[in-house]
């Protein structure tokens, strides 16, 4: 049996009573036909879930036949009025965790989002589903803002995305006082952390939501937060009593590959793209704006569509670049870290770094922009010791407090240590965030091709002795020149050609010695002297090694691979995506998206097109069973895609 009131939906099932708040709004969502009854009979036997009112919009609105791991538990908790802190990897389905409860509870769901691009993308996608979604931010002109505010006051919005700056104004809070609020969702919650790489001061003021609306459930979500950051989020947002859902950090579909830059990084990048990701979307990160411009221009001369993106460009140009990336196929963005946060593009097939990221948090966040659709993707990196020296110099020359600098040094050390691993990268990356795997992943470079190691004890002792005898104030290349016995004016000027370490390292070449010094820094035997312009100095950790009390095994440097002559096709393409019918459906999707002025993935994800290829639906009923096809998309697009499938079948 069931009984519905204005505020509660009561379900009796197997002798137990379940209360779901605000279910009237769920029924109002079923606007086809618009005269749907305010009392809706539910057959409990057809639902495996204990919450039939949640499952119905999951299928009819979002087009999903089931939940991803942990989603249902989070949604049920929020629907029941509980607060939540959710740590879920990118692509794990965070958005549904607040979008669906907002529809079920009734009223308007207020979503705090840090970036205009993210709001715009998610609102476009929700409107495609038939959800009444709007956003309020500085991109709207006055008339558009007034229209949204009027719709809010009239109860005509299901989800409203708002920038934290707008939310915190007394005028907007006064407007919220007059409407029924379903919940508050704080997206990208790591922005509240002062130690984070995306700190936003406004986020620290969002405690006002708990103080002003203590009975409205709140959910804070992020993909990137280690244990200290999670504690800081909970404290700053007054979510200490909230239920924490930590769903794991593993992105199993991403393959990690990291190598030292041997001096031909851009050629290696081009080879990687051409052999594995031709005509596919990707992001290339560089440390400086100058290098962004250079790499983008060079990739274009190689026949690729590459666009630069950094804070030195005017806002209009950045916006056009972002729109082209979202709308077109096969566009590569070359960017500083200014690009990517809030980008909802699901089919980014690779993320490449041409410089070392500042921290594992930044690396995880940036690589997480690949493969949001769950299909195979790659995280590729080239780095060098010069990256470490530059990043440390930038840190030391900043105006940050010493406590912040100390924290950032530790993060950079952890990032370099990750790069120098000879074991499974995924195990190390997950361990950094407090997550575990039962065994090596089998999907990183070290698992797929375990690096050879060598006893570098003697070489390391020579390197450390050279640092000591030259006065602990010279950089890597000078030290290598001494070890190799280069008889130049600078070495003679310092009388270093008279040292016992002069010329004792001729068994190794320049490339091998650079690797030795880089790994000695990574393992903490050497430190970069920031006040000495990047010179190397000994640390206390090197004493046992110098005394011969321990041995040191280092990875052998891999020889750069020769260019493959094989067909340049994507590695491990998703099932169905290389089929001729998939290409025809993709072309239809592109035409529809252009007509509507939306990104193609907003119409249907690649996974939905692949399902069409696999099942070849012939009727609207069969089409409705596809993943990602809700009622609105069925009515809007079903006939056109069925016709495309029929035309293809007739050609066979």
Coordinates of N, CA and C in Angstrom, one line a residue, residues 340-548:
X340 N 40.4 23.1 -17.9 CA 39.9 21.7 -17.6 C 39.0 21.6 -16.5
X341 N 39.2 22.3 -15.4 CA 38.3 22.1 -14.2 C 36.9 22.5 -14.6
X342 N 36.0 21.6 -14.5 CA 34.6 21.9 -14.8 C 34.2 21.5 -16.2
X343 N 35.2 21.0 -17.0 CA 34.9 20.5 -18.4 C 34.2 19.2 -18.3
X344 N 33.0 19.1 -18.9 CA 32.2 17.9 -18.7 C 32.3 17.1 -20.0
X345 N 33.3 17.2 -20.8 CA 33.4 16.5 -22.1 C 33.8 15.0 -21.7
X346 N 32.9 14.0 -22.1 CA 33.2 12.7 -21.6 C 34.2 11.9 -22.5
X347 N 34.4 12.3 -23.7 CA 35.2 11.5 -24.7 C 36.6 12.0 -24.9
X348 N 37.2 12.6 -23.9 CA 38.6 13.0 -23.9 C 39.4 11.7 -23.8
X349 N 40.2 11.4 -24.8 CA 40.8 10.0 -24.8 C 42.2 10.0 -24.3
X350 N 42.8 11.2 -24.1 CA 44.1 11.2 -23.5 C 44.4 12.6 -22.8
X351 N 45.2 12.6 -21.8 CA 45.7 13.8 -21.1 C 47.2 13.6 -21.1
X352 N 47.9 14.5 -21.6 CA 49.4 14.5 -21.7 C 50.0 15.6 -20.9
X353 N 51.1 15.3 -20.2 CA 51.8 16.4 -19.5 C 53.2 16.5 -20.1
X354 N 53.6 17.6 -20.5 CA 55.0 17.9 -21.0 C 55.9 18.5 -20.0
X355 N 55.3 18.7 -18.8 CA 56.1 19.1 -17.6 C 55.6 18.4 -16.4
X356 N 56.3 18.4 -15.3 CA 55.9 17.8 -14.1 C 54.8 18.6 -13.4
X357 N 53.7 18.0 -13.0 CA 52.7 18.7 -12.2 C 53.2 19.0 -10.9
X358 N 52.6 20.0 -10.2 CA 53.0 20.4 -8.9 C 52.8 19.4 -7.8
X359 N 51.8 18.6 -7.9 CA 51.5 17.7 -6.9 C 50.7 16.5 -7.4
X360 N 50.6 15.4 -6.6 CA 49.8 14.3 -7.1 C 48.3 14.6 -7.1
X361 N 47.9 15.6 -6.3 CA 46.5 16.0 -6.3 C 46.2 16.7 -7.7
X362 N 47.1 17.5 -8.1 CA 46.9 18.2 -9.4 C 47.0 17.2 -10.6
X363 N 47.9 16.2 -10.5 CA 48.1 15.2 -11.5 C 46.8 14.3 -11.6
X364 N 46.3 13.9 -10.4 CA 45.1 13.1 -10.4 C 43.9 13.9 -11.0
X365 N 43.7 15.1 -10.6 CA 42.6 16.0 -11.1 C 42.7 16.1 -12.6
X366 N 43.9 16.4 -13.1 CA 44.1 16.7 -14.5 C 44.0 15.4 -15.4
X367 N 44.6 14.3 -14.9 CA 44.5 13.1 -15.7 C 43.0 12.6 -15.6
X368 N 42.3 12.9 -14.6 CA 40.9 12.5 -14.5 C 40.0 13.1 -15.5
X369 N 40.5 14.1 -16.3 CA 39.6 14.6 -17.3 C 39.6 13.7 -18.6
X370 N 40.4 12.7 -18.5 CA 40.4 11.7 -19.6 C 39.4 10.6 -19.3
X371 N 38.7 10.1 -20.3 CA 37.9 8.9 -20.1 C 36.7 9.0 -19.1
X372 N 36.1 10.2 -19.1 CA 35.0 10.3 -18.2 C 33.8 9.4 -18.5
X373 N 33.8 8.9 -19.8 CA 32.7 8.0 -20.2 C 33.0 6.6 -19.8
X374 N 34.1 6.3 -19.2 CA 34.5 5.0 -18.7 C 35.2 4.1 -19.8
X375 N 35.3 4.7 -21.0 CA 36.0 3.9 -22.0 C 37.6 4.1 -21.9
X376 N 38.4 3.3 -22.5 CA 39.8 3.3 -22.4 C 40.4 4.7 -22.7
X377 N 41.3 5.1 -21.8 CA 42.0 6.5 -22.0 C 43.4 6.3 -21.5
X378 N 44.2 7.4 -21.8 CA 45.6 7.3 -21.4 C 46.1 8.6 -20.7
X379 N 46.9 8.4 -19.7 CA 47.6 9.6 -19.1 C 49.0 9.4 -19.3
X380 N 49.6 10.3 -20.1 CA 51.0 10.2 -20.6 C 51.8 11.4 -20.1
X381 N 53.0 11.2 -19.7 CA 53.8 12.3 -19.2 C 55.3 12.2 -19.6
X382 N 55.9 13.3 -19.8 CA 57.3 13.5 -19.9 C 57.7 14.6 -18.9
X383 N 58.8 14.3 -18.2 CA 59.3 15.3 -17.2 C 60.8 15.3 -17.1
X384 N 61.3 16.3 -16.4 CA 62.8 16.3 -16.3 C 63.1 17.0 -14.9
X385 N 64.4 16.8 -14.5 CA 64.8 17.4 -13.3 C 64.7 19.0 -13.4
X386 N 64.9 19.5 -14.5 CA 64.7 21.0 -14.7 C 63.3 21.4 -14.3
X387 N 62.3 20.6 -14.5 CA 61.0 20.9 -14.0 C 60.9 21.0 -12.5
X388 N 61.6 20.1 -11.8 CA 61.7 20.1 -10.4 C 62.3 21.4 -9.9
X389 N 63.4 21.7 -10.5 CA 64.2 22.9 -10.1 C 63.3 24.2 -10.3
X390 N 62.7 24.3 -11.5 CA 61.8 25.4 -11.8 C 60.7 25.5 -10.8
X391 N 60.0 24.4 -10.6 CA 58.8 24.5 -9.7 C 59.2 24.9 -8.3
X392 N 60.4 24.4 -7.8 CA 60.8 24.7 -6.5 C 61.3 26.2 -6.4
X393 N 61.9 26.6 -7.4 CA 62.2 28.1 -7.4 C 61.0 29.0 -7.4
X394 N 60.0 28.6 -8.2 CA 58.7 29.4 -8.2 C 58.1 29.4 -6.8
X395 N 58.2 28.2 -6.2 CA 57.6 28.1 -4.8 C 58.3 29.0 -3.8
X396 N 59.6 28.9 -3.9 CA 60.4 29.7 -2.9 C 60.3 31.2 -3.1
X397 N 60.1 31.6 -4.4 CA 60.0 33.0 -4.7 C 58.6 33.6 -4.5
X398 N 57.7 32.7 -4.1 CA 56.3 33.2 -3.9 C 56.2 33.9 -2.6
X399 N 55.1 34.5 -2.4 CA 54.8 35.2 -1.1 C 54.1 34.4 -0.1
X400 N 54.0 33.1 -0.3 CA 53.2 32.2 0.6 C 53.9 32.1 1.9
X401 N 53.2 31.7 2.9 CA 53.7 31.5 4.3 C 54.6 30.3 4.3
X402 N 55.5 30.2 5.2 CA 56.5 29.1 5.3 C 55.8 27.8 5.5
X403 N 54.7 27.8 6.2 CA 54.0 26.5 6.4 C 53.4 26.0 5.1
X404 N 52.9 26.9 4.3 CA 52.4 26.5 3.0 C 53.5 26.0 2.1
X405 N 54.6 26.7 2.1 CA 55.8 26.3 1.3 C 56.2 24.9 1.7
X406 N 56.3 24.6 3.0 CA 56.7 23.3 3.5 C 55.8 22.2 3.0
X407 N 54.5 22.5 3.0 CA 53.5 21.6 2.5 C 53.6 21.3 1.0
X408 N 53.9 22.4 0.3 CA 54.0 22.3 -1.2 C 55.3 21.5 -1.5
X409 N 56.4 21.7 -0.8 CA 57.6 21.0 -1.0 C 57.4 19.5 -0.9
X410 N 56.6 19.1 0.2 CA 56.3 17.7 0.4 C 55.5 17.1 -0.8
X411 N 54.6 17.9 -1.3 CA 53.7 17.4 -2.4 C 54.6 17.3 -3.6
X412 N 55.5 18.2 -3.9 CA 56.3 18.1 -5.1 C 57.3 16.9 -4.9
X413 N 57.8 16.6 -3.7 CA 58.6 15.4 -3.5 C 57.8 14.2 -3.8
X414 N 56.6 14.1 -3.4 CA 55.7 12.9 -3.6 C 55.5 12.8 -5.1
X415 N 55.3 13.9 -5.8 CA 55.1 13.8 -7.3 C 56.3 13.3 -8.0
X416 N 57.5 13.7 -7.6 CA 58.7 13.3 -8.2 C 58.9 11.8 -7.9
X417 N 58.6 11.4 -6.7 CA 58.8 10.0 -6.3 C 57.9 9.1 -7.1
X418 N 56.7 9.5 -7.4 CA 55.8 8.8 -8.2 C 56.3 8.6 -9.6
X419 N 56.9 9.6 -10.1 CA 57.5 9.5 -11.5 C 58.7 8.5 -11.5
X420 N 59.4 8.4 -10.5 CA 60.6 7.6 -10.5 C 60.3 6.1 -10.0
X421 N 59.1 5.8 -9.8 CA 58.7 4.4 -9.4 C 59.2 3.4 -10.4
X422 N 59.5 2.2 -9.9 CA 59.7 1.0 -10.7 C 58.6 0.0 -10.5
X423 N 57.7 0.3 -9.6 CA 56.6 -0.6 -9.3 C 55.3 -0.1 -9.9
X424 N 54.2 -0.7 -9.6 CA 52.9 -0.3 -10.1 C 52.6 1.1 -9.7
X425 N 52.3 1.9 -10.7 CA 52.0 3.4 -10.5 C 50.6 3.5 -9.8
X426 N 49.7 2.7 -10.2 CA 48.3 2.9 -9.7 C 48.3 2.5 -8.2
X427 N 49.0 1.5 -7.8 CA 49.1 1.2 -6.3 C 49.6 2.4 -5.6
X428 N 50.7 3.0 -6.1 CA 51.3 4.2 -5.4 C 50.3 5.4 -5.4
X429 N 49.7 5.7 -6.5 CA 48.8 6.8 -6.6 C 47.6 6.6 -5.7
X430 N 47.0 5.4 -5.6 CA 45.9 5.2 -4.7 C 46.3 5.3 -3.3
X431 N 47.5 4.7 -3.0 CA 48.0 4.8 -1.6 C 48.1 6.2 -1.1
X432 N 48.5 7.1 -2.0 CA 48.6 8.5 -1.6 C 47.3 9.1 -1.1
X433 N 46.2 8.6 -1.7 CA 44.9 9.1 -1.2 C 44.2 8.2 -0.2
X434 N 45.0 7.2 0.3 CA 44.5 6.3 1.4 C 43.7 5.2 0.8
X435 N 43.8 4.9 -0.5 CA 43.1 3.8 -1.1 C 44.0 2.6 -1.4
X436 N 43.5 1.5 -1.6 CA 44.3 0.3 -1.8 C 43.9 -0.5 -3.0
X437 N 44.8 -1.3 -3.5 CA 44.4 -2.4 -4.5 C 45.0 -3.7 -4.0
X438 N 44.3 -4.8 -4.2 CA 44.9 -6.1 -3.7 C 46.1 -6.5 -4.5
X439 N 46.4 -6.0 -5.7 CA 47.5 -6.5 -6.5 C 47.8 -5.4 -7.5
X440 N 49.0 -5.5 -8.2 CA 49.3 -4.5 -9.2 C 48.2 -4.4 -10.3
X441 N 48.1 -3.2 -10.9 CA 46.9 -3.0 -11.8 C 47.0 -3.6 -13.1
X442 N 48.2 -3.9 -13.7 CA 48.3 -4.4 -15.0 C 48.0 -3.4 -16.1
X443 N 47.8 -2.2 -15.8 CA 47.4 -1.2 -16.8 C 48.2 0.1 -16.6
X444 N 49.5 0.0 -16.3 CA 50.4 1.1 -16.3 C 51.7 0.7 -16.9
X445 N 52.5 1.6 -17.3 CA 53.8 1.3 -18.0 C 54.6 0.3 -17.2
X446 N 54.7 0.5 -15.9 CA 55.6 -0.4 -15.1 C 55.1 -1.8 -15.0
X447 N 53.7 -1.9 -15.0 CA 53.1 -3.3 -15.0 C 53.3 -4.0 -16.4
X448 N 53.0 -3.2 -17.4 CA 53.0 -3.8 -18.7 C 54.4 -4.1 -19.2
X449 N 55.4 -3.3 -18.8 CA 56.8 -3.5 -19.2 C 57.7 -3.1 -18.0
X450 N 57.8 -4.0 -17.1 CA 58.6 -3.7 -15.9 C 60.0 -3.2 -16.2
X451 N 60.4 -2.1 -15.6 CA 61.7 -1.5 -16.0 C 62.8 -2.4 -15.4
X452 N 63.9 -2.5 -16.1 CA 65.1 -3.2 -15.6 C 65.8 -2.3 -14.6
X453 N 66.5 -2.9 -13.6 CA 67.2 -2.1 -12.6 C 68.7 -2.5 -12.6
X454 N 69.5 -1.6 -12.1 CA 70.9 -1.9 -12.0 C 71.5 -1.4 -10.7
X455 N 72.6 -2.0 -10.2 CA 73.2 -1.6 -9.0 C 74.0 -0.3 -9.2
X456 N 73.4 0.8 -8.7 CA 73.9 2.1 -9.0 C 74.7 2.7 -7.8
X457 N 75.1 1.8 -6.8 CA 75.7 2.2 -5.6 C 77.0 3.0 -5.9
X458 N 77.8 2.4 -6.7 CA 79.1 3.1 -7.0 C 78.9 4.4 -7.7
X459 N 78.0 4.4 -8.7 CA 77.8 5.6 -9.5 C 77.2 6.7 -8.6
X460 N 76.3 6.3 -7.7 CA 75.7 7.3 -6.8 C 76.8 7.9 -5.8
X461 N 77.7 7.0 -5.4 CA 78.8 7.5 -4.5 C 79.6 8.5 -5.2
X462 N 79.9 8.2 -6.5 CA 80.7 9.2 -7.3 C 80.0 10.5 -7.4
X463 N 78.7 10.4 -7.7 CA 77.9 11.7 -7.9 C 77.8 12.5 -6.6
X464 N 77.6 11.8 -5.5 CA 77.5 12.5 -4.2 C 78.8 13.1 -3.8
X465 N 79.9 12.4 -4.1 CA 81.2 12.9 -3.8 C 81.6 14.1 -4.6
X466 N 81.1 14.1 -5.9 CA 81.4 15.2 -6.7 C 80.6 16.5 -6.2
X467 N 79.4 16.3 -5.7 CA 78.6 17.4 -5.2 C 79.4 17.9 -4.0
X468 N 79.9 17.1 -3.1 CA 80.6 17.5 -1.9 C 81.9 18.2 -2.2
X469 N 82.7 17.7 -3.1 CA 84.0 18.2 -3.4 C 83.9 19.5 -4.2
X470 N 82.9 19.8 -4.9 CA 82.7 21.0 -5.7 C 82.0 22.1 -4.8
X471 N 81.7 21.8 -3.6 CA 81.2 22.8 -2.7 C 79.7 22.9 -2.6
X472 N 79.0 21.9 -3.1 CA 77.5 21.9 -2.9 C 76.8 23.1 -3.4
X473 N 77.2 23.6 -4.6 CA 76.6 24.9 -5.1 C 76.5 24.9 -6.6
X474 N 76.7 23.7 -7.3 CA 76.6 23.7 -8.7 C 75.4 22.8 -9.2
X475 N 75.0 23.1 -10.4 CA 73.8 22.4 -11.0 C 74.3 21.1 -11.6
X476 N 73.3 20.3 -12.1 CA 73.5 19.0 -12.6 C 74.5 19.0 -13.8
X477 N 74.3 19.8 -14.8 CA 75.1 19.8 -16.0 C 76.6 20.0 -15.7
X478 N 76.9 21.0 -14.8 CA 78.2 21.3 -14.4 C 78.9 20.0 -13.7
X479 N 78.1 19.4 -12.8 CA 78.6 18.2 -12.1 C 78.9 17.1 -13.0
X480 N 78.1 16.9 -14.0 CA 78.3 15.9 -15.0 C 79.6 16.2 -15.8
X481 N 79.8 17.4 -16.2 CA 81.0 17.8 -16.9 C 82.2 17.4 -16.1
X482 N 82.2 17.7 -14.7 CA 83.3 17.3 -13.9 C 83.5 15.8 -13.9
X483 N 82.4 15.0 -13.7 CA 82.5 13.6 -13.7 C 83.0 13.0 -15.0
X484 N 82.7 13.7 -16.1 CA 83.1 13.2 -17.4 C 84.5 13.7 -17.8
X485 N 85.0 14.6 -17.0 CA 86.4 15.1 -17.2 C 86.4 16.1 -18.4
X486 N 85.4 16.9 -18.5 CA 85.4 18.0 -19.5 C 86.4 19.1 -19.1
X487 N 87.3 19.3 -20.0 CA 88.4 20.3 -19.7 C 88.1 21.7 -20.3
X488 N 87.1 22.4 -19.6 CA 86.7 23.6 -20.1 C 87.1 24.8 -19.2
X489 N 87.0 26.0 -19.6 CA 87.5 27.2 -18.9 C 86.8 27.3 -17.5
X490 N 85.5 27.0 -17.5 CA 84.8 27.2 -16.2 C 85.3 26.2 -15.1
X491 N 85.5 25.0 -15.5 CA 86.0 24.0 -14.6 C 87.5 24.3 -14.2
X492 N 88.3 24.8 -15.1 CA 89.7 25.2 -14.8 C 89.7 26.4 -13.9
X493 N 88.7 27.3 -14.1 CA 88.6 28.5 -13.3 C 88.4 28.2 -11.8
X494 N 87.6 27.2 -11.6 CA 87.4 26.8 -10.2 C 88.4 25.7 -9.7
X495 N 89.4 25.4 -10.6 CA 90.4 24.4 -10.2 C 89.7 23.0 -10.0
X496 N 88.6 22.8 -10.5 CA 87.9 21.5 -10.3 C 88.5 20.4 -11.2
X497 N 89.3 20.7 -12.1 CA 90.0 19.7 -12.9 C 91.1 19.0 -12.0
X498 N 91.4 19.6 -10.8 CA 92.4 19.0 -9.9 C 91.7 18.1 -8.9
X499 N 90.3 18.0 -8.9 CA 89.6 17.2 -7.9 C 89.8 15.7 -8.2
X500 N 89.6 14.9 -7.1 CA 89.7 13.5 -7.3 C 88.5 12.9 -8.0
X501 N 87.4 13.7 -8.1 CA 86.2 13.2 -8.8 C 86.3 13.7 -10.3
X502 N 87.3 14.4 -10.7 CA 87.4 14.9 -12.1 C 87.6 13.7 -13.0
X503 N 86.7 13.4 -13.9 CA 86.9 12.3 -14.9 C 86.6 10.9 -14.4
X504 N 86.1 10.7 -13.2 CA 85.9 9.4 -12.7 C 84.6 8.7 -13.1
X505 N 83.8 9.5 -13.9 CA 82.5 8.9 -14.3 C 82.3 8.6 -15.8
X506 N 83.4 8.3 -16.5 CA 83.3 8.1 -17.9 C 82.6 6.8 -18.3
X507 N 82.3 6.0 -17.4 CA 81.6 4.7 -17.7 C 80.1 5.0 -18.1
X508 N 79.6 6.2 -17.7 CA 78.2 6.5 -18.1 C 78.2 7.7 -19.0
X509 N 77.2 7.9 -19.8 CA 77.0 9.0 -20.6 C 76.2 10.1 -20.0
X510 N 76.0 11.2 -20.7 CA 75.3 12.4 -20.1 C 73.9 12.0 -19.7
X511 N 73.2 11.2 -20.6 CA 71.8 10.9 -20.3 C 71.7 10.0 -19.0
X512 N 72.7 9.0 -18.9 CA 72.7 8.2 -17.7 C 73.0 8.9 -16.4
X513 N 73.9 9.9 -16.5 CA 74.2 10.7 -15.3 C 73.1 11.6 -14.9
X514 N 72.4 12.1 -15.9 CA 71.2 12.9 -15.6 C 70.2 12.1 -14.8
X515 N 70.0 10.9 -15.3 CA 69.0 10.0 -14.6 C 69.5 9.7 -13.2
X516 N 70.8 9.5 -13.0 CA 71.3 9.2 -11.6 C 71.0 10.4 -10.7
X517 N 71.4 11.6 -11.1 CA 71.1 12.8 -10.3 C 69.6 13.0 -10.0
X518 N 68.8 12.8 -11.1 CA 67.4 13.0 -10.9 C 66.8 12.0 -9.8
X519 N 67.2 10.7 -9.9 CA 66.7 9.8 -9.0 C 67.3 10.0 -7.6
X520 N 68.5 10.5 -7.5 CA 69.1 10.8 -6.1 C 68.2 11.9 -5.5
X521 N 67.8 12.9 -6.3 CA 66.9 13.9 -5.8 C 65.6 13.4 -5.4
X522 N 65.0 12.5 -6.2 CA 63.7 11.9 -5.9 C 63.7 11.1 -4.7
X523 N 64.9 10.4 -4.4 CA 64.9 9.5 -3.2 C 65.4 10.3 -2.0
X524 N 65.7 11.6 -2.1 CA 66.0 12.4 -0.9 C 67.5 12.4 -0.5
X525 N 68.4 11.9 -1.4 CA 69.8 11.9 -1.1 C 70.4 13.3 -1.4
X526 N 69.8 14.0 -2.4 CA 70.2 15.3 -2.7 C 69.0 16.2 -2.7
X527 N 69.3 17.5 -2.4 CA 68.2 18.5 -2.4 C 68.6 19.7 -3.3
X528 N 67.6 20.4 -3.8 CA 67.9 21.5 -4.6 C 68.0 22.7 -3.7
X529 N 69.2 23.4 -3.9 CA 69.4 24.7 -3.1 C 68.7 25.8 -3.8
X530 N 67.6 26.3 -3.3 CA 66.8 27.3 -3.9 C 67.5 28.6 -3.9
X531 N 68.2 28.9 -2.8 CA 69.0 30.2 -2.7 C 70.2 30.1 -3.6
X532 N 70.7 28.9 -4.0 CA 71.9 28.8 -4.8 C 71.6 28.6 -6.3
X533 N 70.4 29.1 -6.7 CA 70.1 29.1 -8.1 C 70.1 27.6 -8.7
X534 N 69.5 26.7 -7.9 CA 69.3 25.4 -8.5 C 70.5 24.5 -8.2
X535 N 71.5 24.9 -7.4 CA 72.6 24.0 -7.1 C 72.1 22.8 -6.3
X536 N 72.9 21.7 -6.3 CA 72.5 20.5 -5.5 C 73.4 20.5 -4.2
X537 N 72.7 20.0 -3.1 CA 73.4 19.9 -1.9 C 73.1 18.5 -1.3
X538 N 74.0 18.0 -0.4 CA 73.8 16.7 0.2 C 72.7 16.9 1.3
X539 N 72.0 15.8 1.6 CA 71.1 15.7 2.7 C 71.7 14.6 3.7
X540 N 71.2 14.6 4.9 CA 71.7 13.6 5.9 C 71.4 12.2 5.5
X541 N 70.4 12.0 4.6 CA 70.1 10.7 4.2 C 71.1 10.0 3.3
X542 N 72.1 10.8 2.8 CA 73.1 10.2 1.9 C 74.3 9.6 2.6
X543 N 74.4 9.8 3.9 CA 75.6 9.3 4.7 C 75.8 7.8 4.6
X544 N 74.7 7.0 4.9 CA 74.9 5.6 4.8 C 75.3 5.1 3.4
X545 N 74.8 5.8 2.4 CA 75.2 5.4 1.0 C 76.6 5.7 0.7
X546 N 77.1 6.9 1.2 CA 78.5 7.3 1.0 C 79.4 6.4 1.7
X547 N 79.0 5.9 2.9 CA 79.9 5.0 3.7 C 79.8 3.6 3.3
X548 N 79.0 3.3 2.3 CA 78.9 1.9 1.8 C 78.1 1.0 2.7

